[in-house]
Amino acid sequence: MSTFAVQHNHSLNPVVSVSCPRREDFNTIPDLACNPIRSQIIEAFFDRRNFRQSDGAGTVREIGFGEFLAVMSHFRPPSIHLKEEQREAIRMEKLRFLFNMHDTDNDGTITLEEYRHVVEELLSRSGALGKETAKGIADAAMLEVASISMGHMEPDEFYEGITFEHFNKLLKEFEIESRMNIRFMNMDTPTLCK
Ligand SMILES: [Ca+2]
């Protein structure tokens, strides 16, 4: 990735030269190649909703260093010294990030169509399952989500999709605040800075 070049001059003051990364730059990251939701992760970096300072929606073609850091900050592990309300705030922030990743049209609901798209992407990696199978799995999973979120539904009732409130409820047992993070271990500095 030749996106953010960091150099040091003789006085050890970092000189950061930045070129704005685009989607194609992220496609060249080897560690992302095998990630089943690679396209969603890449798209998240270009989604205005994840820039913190921005109240706009929609996507951008390229991002600056500030936006890159803002998106990366959603993956920071929580400190062990957090108060309960701080931990909850981080949890909600990470949940919102994940929710936005699936609610691609930003209408506040993950519809069956949006959910099918994610499941198809996930299963297409295996190569063994066709589109119809993926659709069947997504539909069955959505039906279960509907029954958890809504309880009893009348036969003529229609489940519009997963709202953020449902999403939070579905993942209440999952410690997203400590699980959704990127840890930089055994980092090869030259690789990062080339
Ligand atoms: Ca939506």
PDB file of C-alpha atoms in Angstrom, residues 52 72-95 174-184:
ATOM      1  CA  ARG A  52     -17.062  11.377  12.790  1.00  0.00           C
ATOM      2  CA  MET A  72      -9.561   3.225  11.778  1.00  0.00           C
ATOM      3  CA  SER A  73     -10.450   4.628  15.189  1.00  0.00           C
ATOM      4  CA  HIS A  74     -13.681   2.615  15.126  1.00  0.00           C
ATOM      5  CA  PHE A  75     -11.491  -0.469  15.473  1.00  0.00           C
ATOM      6  CA  ARG A  76      -9.517   0.639  18.520  1.00  0.00           C
ATOM      7  CA  PRO A  77      -9.649  -1.793  21.432  1.00  0.00           C
ATOM      8  CA  PRO A  78     -11.257  -0.357  24.569  1.00  0.00           C
ATOM      9  CA  SER A  79      -9.105   0.579  27.527  1.00  0.00           C
ATOM     10  CA  ILE A  80      -9.474  -1.740  30.508  1.00  0.00           C
ATOM     11  CA  HIS A  81     -10.029   1.285  32.782  1.00  0.00           C
ATOM     12  CA  LEU A  82     -13.252   2.451  31.189  1.00  0.00           C
ATOM     13  CA  LYS A  83     -16.305   3.328  33.208  1.00  0.00           C
ATOM     14  CA  GLU A  84     -19.476   1.454  32.389  1.00  0.00           C
ATOM     15  CA  GLU A  85     -21.026   4.373  30.489  1.00  0.00           C
ATOM     16  CA  GLN A  86     -17.846   4.888  28.455  1.00  0.00           C
ATOM     17  CA  ARG A  87     -17.792   1.206  27.528  1.00  0.00           C
ATOM     18  CA  GLU A  88     -21.443   1.422  26.521  1.00  0.00           C
ATOM     19  CA  ALA A  89     -20.739   4.501  24.382  1.00  0.00           C
ATOM     20  CA  ILE A  90     -17.973   2.633  22.549  1.00  0.00           C
ATOM     21  CA  ARG A  91     -20.247  -0.360  22.114  1.00  0.00           C
ATOM     22  CA  MET A  92     -22.961   1.791  20.522  1.00  0.00           C
ATOM     23  CA  GLU A  93     -20.457   3.497  18.278  1.00  0.00           C
ATOM     24  CA  LYS A  94     -19.085   0.182  17.011  1.00  0.00           C
ATOM     25  CA  LEU A  95     -22.569  -1.221  16.556  1.00  0.00           C
ATOM     26  CA  PHE A 174     -21.928 -10.197  21.842  1.00  0.00           C
ATOM     27  CA  GLU A 175     -19.122  -8.078  23.306  1.00  0.00           C
ATOM     28  CA  ILE A 176     -18.615  -6.024  20.207  1.00  0.00           C
ATOM     29  CA  GLU A 177     -16.701  -3.319  22.123  1.00  0.00           C
ATOM     30  CA  SER A 178     -13.811  -5.706  22.810  1.00  0.00           C
ATOM     31  CA  ARG A 179     -14.111  -7.913  19.724  1.00  0.00           C
ATOM     32  CA  MET A 180     -14.234  -5.425  16.911  1.00  0.00           C
ATOM     33  CA  ASN A 181     -10.693  -4.213  16.812  1.00  0.00           C
ATOM     34  CA  ILE A 182      -7.504  -4.351  14.863  1.00  0.00           C
ATOM     35  CA  ARG A 183      -4.367  -5.127  16.783  1.00  0.00           C
ATOM     36  CA  PHE A 184      -1.076  -4.357  15.157  1.00  0.00           C
TER      37      PHE A 184
END
